[in-house]
Amino acid sequence: MKKAIVTGAGGFIGRTLTVELLAHGVETVALDVEGIDFAKRLPKSDGLRIVECDLSRLLSLGEGERKPFAGADVFYHLGWEGSAGDARADYAVQLRNVQWSLDAVNFAKESGCSRFVGAGSIMEKESGFVGNAQGARPGVAYIYGTAKLAAHYMTKPLAAQRGVDHVWAMITNAYGAGESSPRFINATIRKILAEEPLEFTAGTQNYDFVYVSDVAKAFRLLGEAGKPFSQYILGSGGAKPLREFVEEMGRTLAPGRSLYFGNVPYTGVNLPSEEFAIDDLVRDTGWSAEVPFTEGVRKTYDWIKGSAL
């Protein structure tokens, strides 16, 4: 891989992947929406080209506007509106994401890329389970998971038709310094810092967390060595009940604080532990997680605390 395109390059995972690619000598075209000034989040590098472009107009770019993308080998599609918070339940937003993912495959082909690497979610699996369960009443957040599943299943045949290798990574739960979303790790750390009650579900559902730098490394390796038309679970390889992660966070970040389990209702799906297996990822790329959970949450805690000052 000599040159790559990264959509969503101003986002949490996207900018970490951009840094990872540049560190390994990969010329990188970083693309994100207009008006967010994401250039300041990325390192200065002769190998970096920054392009501000909404995904909605990707296919309408003129010949001159497309020049920075020419000659790329791999197209990493991480751009996704509404990946956290209330926007997960906005079906109009999520349907646009599916359309833009399909547009991204076509743009990858038109740019000469031989490989398309998409960012999926473990919620694809959850959505499949709950969607097929008789009598299930899934929460609205599964609109997001179902959109990811649709993007996965629709980009794959389109890529086959266009002659572009399709590789899909289903991220279990990325976290780390630099993320500002209201997702679980961040929300819990903010509660700790604010000295709010630490209340959770019973925590019996299986979970897996993977630090953002490990996620970026995995994406780089999938661009280089992932098998065509294969899907991969991208997690730490250490899935276990959520309660065990929470207790580890408590010991690391809030020793002596009480943790209250069962005070928050849980309406999601408890995936079997084997659904989190990363054997294919390890076998095909040689990847392994490098940041232990305790180290990762400490880094995240320090970053959030520093950002609040």
PDB file of C-alpha atoms in Angstrom:
ATOM      1  CA  MET A   1       0.000   0.000   0.000  1.00  0.00           C
ATOM      2  CA  LYS A   2       1.546   3.259  -1.155  1.00  0.00           C
ATOM      3  CA  LYS A   3      -1.397   5.639  -1.068  1.00  0.00           C
ATOM      4  CA  ALA A   4      -4.714   5.563   0.791  1.00  0.00           C
ATOM      5  CA  ILE A   5      -7.895   7.612   1.017  1.00  0.00           C
ATOM      6  CA  VAL A   6      -9.564   7.984   4.428  1.00  0.00           C
ATOM      7  CA  THR A   7     -13.095   9.353   4.796  1.00  0.00           C
ATOM      8  CA  GLY A   8     -14.070  10.621   8.226  1.00  0.00           C
ATOM      9  CA  ALA A   9     -10.425  11.562   8.747  1.00  0.00           C
ATOM     10  CA  GLY A  10     -11.335  14.297  11.207  1.00  0.00           C
ATOM     11  CA  GLY A  11     -13.131  11.847  13.467  1.00  0.00           C
ATOM     12  CA  PHE A  12     -11.901   9.852  16.417  1.00  0.00           C
ATOM     13  CA  ILE A  13     -10.828   6.700  14.587  1.00  0.00           C
ATOM     14  CA  GLY A  14     -10.225   8.399  11.240  1.00  0.00           C
ATOM     15  CA  ARG A  15      -7.557  10.776  12.473  1.00  0.00           C
ATOM     16  CA  THR A  16      -5.838   7.999  14.440  1.00  0.00           C
ATOM     17  CA  LEU A  17      -5.783   5.849  11.296  1.00  0.00           C
ATOM     18  CA  THR A  18      -4.392   8.782   9.302  1.00  0.00           C
ATOM     19  CA  VAL A  19      -1.551   9.157  11.798  1.00  0.00           C
ATOM     20  CA  GLU A  20      -0.918   5.395  11.650  1.00  0.00           C
ATOM     21  CA  LEU A  21      -0.741   5.361   7.854  1.00  0.00           C
ATOM     22  CA  LEU A  22       1.590   8.354   7.681  1.00  0.00           C
ATOM     23  CA  ALA A  23       3.861   6.779  10.299  1.00  0.00           C
ATOM     24  CA  HIS A  24       4.246   3.782   7.989  1.00  0.00           C
ATOM     25  CA  GLY A  25       5.068   5.804   4.920  1.00  0.00           C
ATOM     26  CA  VAL A  26       1.642   5.646   3.295  1.00  0.00           C
ATOM     27  CA  GLU A  27       0.694   8.772   1.361  1.00  0.00           C
ATOM     28  CA  THR A  28      -2.735   9.686   2.694  1.00  0.00           C
ATOM     29  CA  VAL A  29      -5.641  11.745   1.396  1.00  0.00           C
ATOM     30  CA  ALA A  30      -7.666  12.745   4.455  1.00  0.00           C
ATOM     31  CA  LEU A  31     -11.280  13.611   3.653  1.00  0.00           C
ATOM     32  CA  ASP A  32     -13.996  14.939   5.913  1.00  0.00           C
ATOM     33  CA  VAL A  33     -16.969  17.272   5.821  1.00  0.00           C
ATOM     34  CA  GLU A  34     -16.570  20.945   5.038  1.00  0.00           C
ATOM     35  CA  GLY A  35     -16.384  23.547   7.751  1.00  0.00           C
ATOM     36  CA  ILE A  36     -15.081  21.524  10.711  1.00  0.00           C
ATOM     37  CA  ASP A  37     -11.439  22.644  10.364  1.00  0.00           C
ATOM     38  CA  PHE A  38     -10.161  19.126  10.927  1.00  0.00           C
ATOM     39  CA  ALA A  39      -6.694  19.924   9.548  1.00  0.00           C
ATOM     40  CA  LYS A  40      -5.633  21.128  13.004  1.00  0.00           C
ATOM     41  CA  ARG A  41      -6.318  17.637  14.362  1.00  0.00           C
ATOM     42  CA  LEU A  42      -3.838  16.011  11.978  1.00  0.00           C
ATOM     43  CA  PRO A  43      -0.028  16.093  11.925  1.00  0.00           C
ATOM     44  CA  LYS A  44       1.968  18.149   9.475  1.00  0.00           C
ATOM     45  CA  SER A  45       3.368  15.839   6.822  1.00  0.00           C
ATOM     46  CA  ASP A  46       4.518  16.028   3.217  1.00  0.00           C
ATOM     47  CA  GLY A  47       2.629  12.779   2.678  1.00  0.00           C
ATOM     48  CA  LEU A  48      -0.719  14.214   3.788  1.00  0.00           C
ATOM     49  CA  ARG A  49      -3.293  15.878   1.551  1.00  0.00           C
ATOM     50  CA  ILE A  50      -6.413  17.275   3.225  1.00  0.00           C
ATOM     51  CA  VAL A  51      -9.678  17.540   1.314  1.00  0.00           C
ATOM     52  CA  GLU A  52     -12.868  19.081   2.699  1.00  0.00           C
ATOM     53  CA  CYS A  53     -15.828  17.470   0.986  1.00  0.00           C
ATOM     54  CA  ASP A  54     -19.227  16.311   2.192  1.00  0.00           C
ATOM     55  CA  LEU A  55     -19.867  12.680   1.289  1.00  0.00           C
ATOM     56  CA  SER A  56     -23.099  13.783  -0.351  1.00  0.00           C
ATOM     57  CA  ARG A  57     -21.176  15.403  -3.190  1.00  0.00           C
ATOM     58  CA  LEU A  58     -18.367  12.872  -3.545  1.00  0.00           C
ATOM     59  CA  LEU A  59     -19.516  11.570  -6.919  1.00  0.00           C
ATOM     60  CA  SER A  60     -20.143  15.048  -8.272  1.00  0.00           C
ATOM     61  CA  LEU A  61     -16.557  16.246  -7.823  1.00  0.00           C
ATOM     62  CA  GLY A  62     -15.068  17.683 -10.981  1.00  0.00           C
ATOM     63  CA  GLU A  63     -11.987  16.395 -12.732  1.00  0.00           C
ATOM     64  CA  GLY A  64      -9.728  18.917 -11.055  1.00  0.00           C
ATOM     65  CA  GLU A  65     -11.140  18.204  -7.619  1.00  0.00           C
ATOM     66  CA  ARG A  66     -10.457  14.490  -8.087  1.00  0.00           C
ATOM     67  CA  LYS A  67      -6.737  14.880  -8.776  1.00  0.00           C
ATOM     68  CA  PRO A  68      -5.608  14.446  -5.135  1.00  0.00           C
ATOM     69  CA  PHE A  69      -7.253  11.005  -5.047  1.00  0.00           C
ATOM     70  CA  ALA A  70      -5.618   9.597  -8.182  1.00  0.00           C
ATOM     71  CA  GLY A  71      -3.280   6.671  -7.737  1.00  0.00           C
ATOM     72  CA  ALA A  72      -4.605   5.498  -4.367  1.00  0.00           C
ATOM     73  CA  ASP A  73      -4.463   1.786  -3.567  1.00  0.00           C
ATOM     74  CA  VAL A  74      -6.887   1.520  -0.661  1.00  0.00           C
ATOM     75  CA  PHE A  75     -10.066   3.385   0.211  1.00  0.00           C
ATOM     76  CA  TYR A  76     -10.866   3.433   3.946  1.00  0.00           C
ATOM     77  CA  HIS A  77     -14.469   4.412   4.550  1.00  0.00           C
ATOM     78  CA  LEU A  78     -14.901   5.632   8.127  1.00  0.00           C
ATOM     79  CA  GLY A  79     -17.099   8.642   7.440  1.00  0.00           C
ATOM     80  CA  TRP A  80     -20.466   8.154   9.128  1.00  0.00           C
ATOM     81  CA  GLU A  81     -22.871  10.768  10.422  1.00  0.00           C
ATOM     82  CA  GLY A  82     -24.610  10.060  13.734  1.00  0.00           C
ATOM     83  CA  SER A  83     -22.457   7.242  15.102  1.00  0.00           C
ATOM     84  CA  ALA A  84     -23.258   8.146  18.721  1.00  0.00           C
ATOM     85  CA  GLY A  85     -25.956   9.829  20.753  1.00  0.00           C
ATOM     86  CA  ASP A  86     -29.514  10.549  19.672  1.00  0.00           C
ATOM     87  CA  ALA A  87     -28.599  10.586  15.970  1.00  0.00           C
ATOM     88  CA  ARG A  88     -28.309   6.800  16.095  1.00  0.00           C
ATOM     89  CA  ALA A  89     -32.092   6.737  16.146  1.00  0.00           C
ATOM     90  CA  ASP A  90     -32.533   9.179  13.252  1.00  0.00           C
ATOM     91  CA  TYR A  91     -33.482   6.908  10.364  1.00  0.00           C
ATOM     92  CA  ALA A  92     -33.124   9.681   7.770  1.00  0.00           C
ATOM     93  CA  VAL A  93     -29.520  10.257   8.837  1.00  0.00           C
ATOM     94  CA  GLN A  94     -28.735   6.545   8.923  1.00  0.00           C
ATOM     95  CA  LEU A  95     -30.250   5.897   5.495  1.00  0.00           C
ATOM     96  CA  ARG A  96     -28.096   8.690   4.074  1.00  0.00           C
ATOM     97  CA  ASN A  97     -25.066   6.936   5.509  1.00  0.00           C
ATOM     98  CA  VAL A  98     -25.950   3.776   3.586  1.00  0.00           C
ATOM     99  CA  GLN A  99     -26.265   5.754   0.353  1.00  0.00           C
ATOM    100  CA  TRP A 100     -22.949   7.504   0.955  1.00  0.00           C
ATOM    101  CA  SER A 101     -21.245   4.168   1.643  1.00  0.00           C
ATOM    102  CA  LEU A 102     -22.379   2.930  -1.759  1.00  0.00           C
ATOM    103  CA  ASP A 103     -21.198   6.172  -3.335  1.00  0.00           C
ATOM    104  CA  ALA A 104     -17.841   5.625  -1.632  1.00  0.00           C
ATOM    105  CA  VAL A 105     -17.434   2.251  -3.349  1.00  0.00           C
ATOM    106  CA  ASN A 106     -18.100   3.849  -6.722  1.00  0.00           C
ATOM    107  CA  PHE A 107     -15.698   6.675  -5.957  1.00  0.00           C
ATOM    108  CA  ALA A 108     -13.039   4.181  -4.878  1.00  0.00           C
ATOM    109  CA  LYS A 109     -13.350   2.463  -8.245  1.00  0.00           C
ATOM    110  CA  GLU A 110     -13.231   5.749 -10.137  1.00  0.00           C
ATOM    111  CA  SER A 111     -10.112   6.755  -8.184  1.00  0.00           C
ATOM    112  CA  GLY A 112      -8.302   3.549  -9.152  1.00  0.00           C
ATOM    113  CA  CYS A 113      -8.413   1.892  -5.726  1.00  0.00           C
ATOM    114  CA  SER A 114      -8.192  -1.879  -5.762  1.00  0.00           C
ATOM    115  CA  ARG A 115      -9.488  -2.268  -2.205  1.00  0.00           C
ATOM    116  CA  PHE A 116     -12.357  -0.857  -0.152  1.00  0.00           C
ATOM    117  CA  VAL A 117     -12.140  -1.233   3.642  1.00  0.00           C
ATOM    118  CA  GLY A 118     -15.344  -0.362   5.501  1.00  0.00           C
ATOM    119  CA  ALA A 119     -15.875   0.381   9.175  1.00  0.00           C
ATOM    120  CA  GLY A 120     -18.722  -1.673  10.589  1.00  0.00           C
ATOM    121  CA  SER A 121     -19.941  -2.368  14.098  1.00  0.00           C
ATOM    122  CA  ILE A 122     -20.620  -5.290  16.401  1.00  0.00           C
ATOM    123  CA  MET A 123     -24.142  -3.841  16.497  1.00  0.00           C
ATOM    124  CA  GLU A 124     -24.615  -5.418  13.070  1.00  0.00           C
ATOM    125  CA  LYS A 125     -24.618  -8.782  14.796  1.00  0.00           C
ATOM    126  CA  GLU A 126     -26.887  -7.522  17.572  1.00  0.00           C
ATOM    127  CA  SER A 127     -29.297  -6.080  15.010  1.00  0.00           C
ATOM    128  CA  GLY A 128     -29.423  -9.423  13.232  1.00  0.00           C
ATOM    129  CA  PHE A 129     -30.200 -11.250  16.475  1.00  0.00           C
ATOM    130  CA  VAL A 130     -32.892  -8.874  17.664  1.00  0.00           C
ATOM    131  CA  GLY A 131     -34.359  -8.366  14.217  1.00  0.00           C
ATOM    132  CA  ASN A 132     -35.036 -12.073  13.873  1.00  0.00           C
ATOM    133  CA  ALA A 133     -36.210 -12.661  17.435  1.00  0.00           C
ATOM    134  CA  GLN A 134     -39.960 -13.221  17.724  1.00  0.00           C
ATOM    135  CA  GLY A 135     -41.581 -10.674  19.995  1.00  0.00           C
ATOM    136  CA  ALA A 136     -38.417  -8.606  20.450  1.00  0.00           C
ATOM    137  CA  ARG A 137     -38.860  -4.864  20.840  1.00  0.00           C
ATOM    138  CA  PRO A 138     -35.438  -3.431  20.004  1.00  0.00           C
ATOM    139  CA  GLY A 139     -34.414   0.029  21.117  1.00  0.00           C
ATOM    140  CA  VAL A 140     -34.163   2.799  18.543  1.00  0.00           C
ATOM    141  CA  ALA A 141     -30.345   2.704  18.677  1.00  0.00           C
ATOM    142  CA  TYR A 142     -30.620  -0.431  16.555  1.00  0.00           C
ATOM    143  CA  ILE A 143     -31.556   1.809  13.641  1.00  0.00           C
ATOM    144  CA  TYR A 144     -27.853   2.675  13.570  1.00  0.00           C
ATOM    145  CA  GLY A 145     -26.789  -0.968  13.813  1.00  0.00           C
ATOM    146  CA  THR A 146     -29.173  -1.964  11.054  1.00  0.00           C
ATOM    147  CA  ALA A 147     -27.849   0.838   8.836  1.00  0.00           C
ATOM    148  CA  LYS A 148     -24.318  -0.472   9.362  1.00  0.00           C
ATOM    149  CA  LEU A 149     -25.554  -3.950   8.450  1.00  0.00           C
ATOM    150  CA  ALA A 150     -27.235  -2.588   5.316  1.00  0.00           C
ATOM    151  CA  ALA A 151     -24.082  -0.697   4.309  1.00  0.00           C
ATOM    152  CA  HIS A 152     -22.064  -3.872   4.802  1.00  0.00           C
ATOM    153  CA  TYR A 153     -24.378  -6.112   2.806  1.00  0.00           C
ATOM    154  CA  MET A 154     -24.964  -3.581   0.020  1.00  0.00           C
ATOM    155  CA  THR A 155     -21.392  -2.359  -0.514  1.00  0.00           C
ATOM    156  CA  LYS A 156     -20.124  -5.924  -0.797  1.00  0.00           C
ATOM    157  CA  PRO A 157     -21.989  -6.919  -4.006  1.00  0.00           C
ATOM    158  CA  LEU A 158     -21.435  -3.455  -5.471  1.00  0.00           C
ATOM    159  CA  ALA A 159     -17.696  -3.799  -4.877  1.00  0.00           C
ATOM    160  CA  ALA A 160     -17.769  -7.219  -6.534  1.00  0.00           C
ATOM    161  CA  GLN A 161     -19.552  -5.751  -9.536  1.00  0.00           C
ATOM    162  CA  ARG A 162     -17.072  -2.874  -9.776  1.00  0.00           C
ATOM    163  CA  GLY A 163     -14.025  -5.117  -9.424  1.00  0.00           C
ATOM    164  CA  VAL A 164     -12.905  -3.716  -6.058  1.00  0.00           C
ATOM    165  CA  ASP A 165     -11.848  -5.992  -3.182  1.00  0.00           C
ATOM    166  CA  HIS A 166     -14.189  -5.594  -0.217  1.00  0.00           C
ATOM    167  CA  VAL A 167     -12.974  -5.909   3.375  1.00  0.00           C
ATOM    168  CA  TRP A 168     -15.202  -5.128   6.352  1.00  0.00           C
ATOM    169  CA  ALA A 169     -14.191  -4.597   9.991  1.00  0.00           C
ATOM    170  CA  MET A 170     -16.867  -4.858  12.683  1.00  0.00           C
ATOM    171  CA  ILE A 171     -15.546  -2.856  15.624  1.00  0.00           C
ATOM    172  CA  THR A 172     -16.637  -4.106  19.025  1.00  0.00           C
ATOM    173  CA  ASN A 173     -16.261  -0.861  20.970  1.00  0.00           C
ATOM    174  CA  ALA A 174     -13.424   1.569  20.298  1.00  0.00           C
ATOM    175  CA  TYR A 175     -12.402   4.020  23.005  1.00  0.00           C
ATOM    176  CA  GLY A 176      -9.472   6.183  23.952  1.00  0.00           C
ATOM    177  CA  ALA A 177      -7.926   9.604  24.363  1.00  0.00           C
ATOM    178  CA  GLY A 178      -9.315  12.050  21.852  1.00  0.00           C
ATOM    179  CA  GLU A 179     -12.916  10.878  21.770  1.00  0.00           C
ATOM    180  CA  SER A 180     -15.609  13.322  22.856  1.00  0.00           C
ATOM    181  CA  SER A 181     -18.730  11.220  22.259  1.00  0.00           C
ATOM    182  CA  PRO A 182     -21.188  10.239  25.027  1.00  0.00           C
ATOM    183  CA  ARG A 183     -20.478   6.519  24.627  1.00  0.00           C
ATOM    184  CA  PHE A 184     -20.022   4.185  27.601  1.00  0.00           C
ATOM    185  CA  ILE A 185     -16.361   4.642  28.593  1.00  0.00           C
ATOM    186  CA  ASN A 186     -16.493   8.411  28.213  1.00  0.00           C
ATOM    187  CA  ALA A 187     -19.821   8.722  30.010  1.00  0.00           C
ATOM    188  CA  THR A 188     -18.560   6.626  32.925  1.00  0.00           C
ATOM    189  CA  ILE A 189     -15.328   8.602  33.244  1.00  0.00           C
ATOM    190  CA  ARG A 190     -17.258  11.876  33.260  1.00  0.00           C
ATOM    191  CA  LYS A 191     -19.473  10.523  36.033  1.00  0.00           C
ATOM    192  CA  ILE A 192     -16.359   9.631  38.013  1.00  0.00           C
ATOM    193  CA  LEU A 193     -14.884  13.110  37.528  1.00  0.00           C
ATOM    194  CA  ALA A 194     -18.185  14.776  38.464  1.00  0.00           C
ATOM    195  CA  GLU A 195     -18.548  12.480  41.490  1.00  0.00           C
ATOM    196  CA  GLU A 196     -21.961  11.353  40.294  1.00  0.00           C
ATOM    197  CA  PRO A 197     -23.469   8.007  41.362  1.00  0.00           C
ATOM    198  CA  LEU A 198     -21.986   5.167  39.330  1.00  0.00           C
ATOM    199  CA  GLU A 199     -25.100   3.291  38.233  1.00  0.00           C
ATOM    200  CA  PHE A 200     -25.175   0.606  35.563  1.00  0.00           C
ATOM    201  CA  THR A 201     -27.186  -2.264  34.168  1.00  0.00           C
ATOM    202  CA  ALA A 202     -26.655  -5.665  35.751  1.00  0.00           C
ATOM    203  CA  GLY A 203     -23.661  -5.908  33.417  1.00  0.00           C
ATOM    204  CA  THR A 204     -24.207  -9.532  32.478  1.00  0.00           C
ATOM    205  CA  GLN A 205     -24.098  -8.826  28.724  1.00  0.00           C
ATOM    206  CA  ASN A 206     -20.849  -9.659  26.941  1.00  0.00           C
ATOM    207  CA  TYR A 207     -18.723  -6.725  25.838  1.00  0.00           C
ATOM    208  CA  ASP A 208     -15.310  -5.998  24.404  1.00  0.00           C
ATOM    209  CA  PHE A 209     -13.357  -2.748  24.298  1.00  0.00           C
ATOM    210  CA  VAL A 210     -10.363  -1.991  22.081  1.00  0.00           C
ATOM    211  CA  TYR A 211      -8.110   1.057  22.310  1.00  0.00           C
ATOM    212  CA  VAL A 212      -8.146   3.432  19.355  1.00  0.00           C
ATOM    213  CA  SER A 213      -4.465   3.060  18.425  1.00  0.00           C
ATOM    214  CA  ASP A 214      -4.975  -0.711  18.193  1.00  0.00           C
ATOM    215  CA  VAL A 215      -8.016  -0.125  15.988  1.00  0.00           C
ATOM    216  CA  ALA A 216      -5.976   2.074  13.657  1.00  0.00           C
ATOM    217  CA  LYS A 217      -3.227  -0.530  13.403  1.00  0.00           C
ATOM    218  CA  ALA A 218      -5.788  -3.210  12.557  1.00  0.00           C
ATOM    219  CA  PHE A 219      -7.275  -1.071   9.788  1.00  0.00           C
ATOM    220  CA  ARG A 220      -3.836  -0.482   8.297  1.00  0.00           C
ATOM    221  CA  LEU A 221      -3.125  -4.198   8.292  1.00  0.00           C
ATOM    222  CA  LEU A 222      -6.517  -5.033   6.798  1.00  0.00           C
ATOM    223  CA  GLY A 223      -5.700  -2.658   3.958  1.00  0.00           C
ATOM    224  CA  GLU A 224      -2.490  -4.556   3.389  1.00  0.00           C
ATOM    225  CA  ALA A 225      -3.335  -8.155   4.193  1.00  0.00           C
ATOM    226  CA  GLY A 226      -7.062  -8.633   4.752  1.00  0.00           C
ATOM    227  CA  LYS A 227      -8.549 -11.289   2.514  1.00  0.00           C
ATOM    228  CA  PRO A 228     -10.820 -10.003  -0.265  1.00  0.00           C
ATOM    229  CA  PHE A 229     -14.539 -10.169   0.490  1.00  0.00           C
ATOM    230  CA  SER A 230     -13.945 -11.085   4.107  1.00  0.00           C
ATOM    231  CA  GLN A 231     -15.361  -9.618   7.303  1.00  0.00           C
ATOM    232  CA  TYR A 232     -13.484  -9.336  10.564  1.00  0.00           C
ATOM    233  CA  ILE A 233     -14.362  -8.731  14.191  1.00  0.00           C
ATOM    234  CA  LEU A 234     -12.081  -5.969  15.454  1.00  0.00           C
ATOM    235  CA  GLY A 235     -11.860  -6.235  19.221  1.00  0.00           C
ATOM    236  CA  SER A 236      -9.272  -6.868  21.896  1.00  0.00           C
ATOM    237  CA  GLY A 237      -9.878 -10.606  21.931  1.00  0.00           C
ATOM    238  CA  GLY A 238     -10.814 -10.451  25.597  1.00  0.00           C
ATOM    239  CA  ALA A 239     -14.607 -10.268  25.582  1.00  0.00           C
ATOM    240  CA  LYS A 240     -16.304 -10.766  28.954  1.00  0.00           C
ATOM    241  CA  PRO A 241     -19.372  -9.569  30.870  1.00  0.00           C
ATOM    242  CA  LEU A 242     -19.575  -5.777  31.014  1.00  0.00           C
ATOM    243  CA  ARG A 243     -19.615  -5.845  34.800  1.00  0.00           C
ATOM    244  CA  GLU A 244     -16.023  -7.116  34.836  1.00  0.00           C
ATOM    245  CA  PHE A 245     -14.873  -4.174  32.695  1.00  0.00           C
ATOM    246  CA  VAL A 246     -16.735  -1.747  34.949  1.00  0.00           C
ATOM    247  CA  GLU A 247     -15.180  -3.223  38.074  1.00  0.00           C
ATOM    248  CA  GLU A 248     -11.750  -2.920  36.451  1.00  0.00           C
ATOM    249  CA  MET A 249     -12.467   0.737  35.687  1.00  0.00           C
ATOM    250  CA  GLY A 250     -13.580   1.266  39.267  1.00  0.00           C
ATOM    251  CA  ARG A 251     -10.388  -0.214  40.707  1.00  0.00           C
ATOM    252  CA  THR A 252      -8.246   1.818  38.302  1.00  0.00           C
ATOM    253  CA  LEU A 253      -9.981   5.195  38.257  1.00  0.00           C
ATOM    254  CA  ALA A 254     -12.227   5.354  41.316  1.00  0.00           C
ATOM    255  CA  PRO A 255     -10.923   3.090  44.072  1.00  0.00           C
ATOM    256  CA  GLY A 256     -13.263   3.030  47.020  1.00  0.00           C
ATOM    257  CA  ARG A 257     -16.251   4.335  45.055  1.00  0.00           C
ATOM    258  CA  SER A 258     -19.432   2.247  45.115  1.00  0.00           C
ATOM    259  CA  LEU A 259     -20.623   0.705  41.868  1.00  0.00           C
ATOM    260  CA  TYR A 260     -24.361   0.072  41.572  1.00  0.00           C
ATOM    261  CA  PHE A 261     -25.327  -2.729  39.216  1.00  0.00           C
ATOM    262  CA  GLY A 262     -28.898  -3.352  38.138  1.00  0.00           C
ATOM    263  CA  ASN A 263     -30.137   0.211  38.656  1.00  0.00           C
ATOM    264  CA  VAL A 264     -30.302   0.876  34.908  1.00  0.00           C
ATOM    265  CA  PRO A 265     -32.558  -1.256  32.682  1.00  0.00           C
ATOM    266  CA  TYR A 266     -30.977  -3.081  29.741  1.00  0.00           C
ATOM    267  CA  THR A 267     -33.010  -3.803  26.623  1.00  0.00           C
ATOM    268  CA  GLY A 268     -30.221  -4.846  24.287  1.00  0.00           C
ATOM    269  CA  VAL A 269     -28.925  -8.207  23.117  1.00  0.00           C
ATOM    270  CA  ASN A 270     -26.429 -10.388  24.938  1.00  0.00           C
ATOM    271  CA  LEU A 271     -24.265 -11.823  22.182  1.00  0.00           C
ATOM    272  CA  PRO A 272     -22.570 -15.159  22.870  1.00  0.00           C
ATOM    273  CA  SER A 273     -18.871 -14.734  23.631  1.00  0.00           C
ATOM    274  CA  GLU A 274     -17.887 -16.594  20.449  1.00  0.00           C
ATOM    275  CA  GLU A 275     -19.396 -13.766  18.384  1.00  0.00           C
ATOM    276  CA  PHE A 276     -16.501 -11.586  19.570  1.00  0.00           C
ATOM    277  CA  ALA A 277     -13.787 -13.961  18.323  1.00  0.00           C
ATOM    278  CA  ILE A 278     -10.921 -12.266  16.461  1.00  0.00           C
ATOM    279  CA  ASP A 279      -9.228 -15.428  15.158  1.00  0.00           C
ATOM    280  CA  ASP A 280      -9.642 -14.447  11.495  1.00  0.00           C
ATOM    281  CA  LEU A 281      -8.120 -11.014  12.053  1.00  0.00           C
ATOM    282  CA  VAL A 282      -5.112 -12.447  13.880  1.00  0.00           C
ATOM    283  CA  ARG A 283      -4.594 -15.239  11.341  1.00  0.00           C
ATOM    284  CA  ASP A 284      -4.789 -13.060   8.243  1.00  0.00           C
ATOM    285  CA  THR A 285      -2.939  -9.957   9.455  1.00  0.00           C
ATOM    286  CA  GLY A 286      -0.841 -10.959  12.477  1.00  0.00           C
ATOM    287  CA  TRP A 287      -2.506  -8.181  14.493  1.00  0.00           C
ATOM    288  CA  SER A 288      -2.779  -8.227  18.260  1.00  0.00           C
ATOM    289  CA  ALA A 289      -3.977  -5.650  20.778  1.00  0.00           C
ATOM    290  CA  GLU A 290      -1.147  -3.783  22.488  1.00  0.00           C
ATOM    291  CA  VAL A 291      -2.943  -1.514  24.980  1.00  0.00           C
ATOM    292  CA  PRO A 292      -4.368  -3.296  28.069  1.00  0.00           C
ATOM    293  CA  PHE A 293      -7.754  -2.085  29.266  1.00  0.00           C
ATOM    294  CA  THR A 294      -6.436  -0.600  32.507  1.00  0.00           C
ATOM    295  CA  GLU A 295      -3.815   1.389  30.613  1.00  0.00           C
ATOM    296  CA  GLY A 296      -6.339   2.483  28.010  1.00  0.00           C
ATOM    297  CA  VAL A 297      -8.912   3.770  30.480  1.00  0.00           C
ATOM    298  CA  ARG A 298      -6.197   5.608  32.402  1.00  0.00           C
ATOM    299  CA  LYS A 299      -5.081   7.354  29.196  1.00  0.00           C
ATOM    300  CA  THR A 300      -8.677   8.200  28.404  1.00  0.00           C
ATOM    301  CA  TYR A 301      -9.317   9.480  31.930  1.00  0.00           C
ATOM    302  CA  ASP A 302      -6.235  11.712  31.833  1.00  0.00           C
ATOM    303  CA  TRP A 303      -7.253  13.128  28.440  1.00  0.00           C
ATOM    304  CA  ILE A 304     -10.839  13.866  29.483  1.00  0.00           C
ATOM    305  CA  LYS A 305      -9.686  15.405  32.760  1.00  0.00           C
ATOM    306  CA  GLY A 306      -7.154  17.575  30.938  1.00  0.00           C
ATOM    307  CA  SER A 307      -9.685  18.630  28.321  1.00  0.00           C
ATOM    308  CA  ALA A 308     -12.084  19.779  31.015  1.00  0.00           C
ATOM    309  CA  LEU A 309      -9.540  22.129  32.573  1.00  0.00           C
TER     310      LEU A 309
END
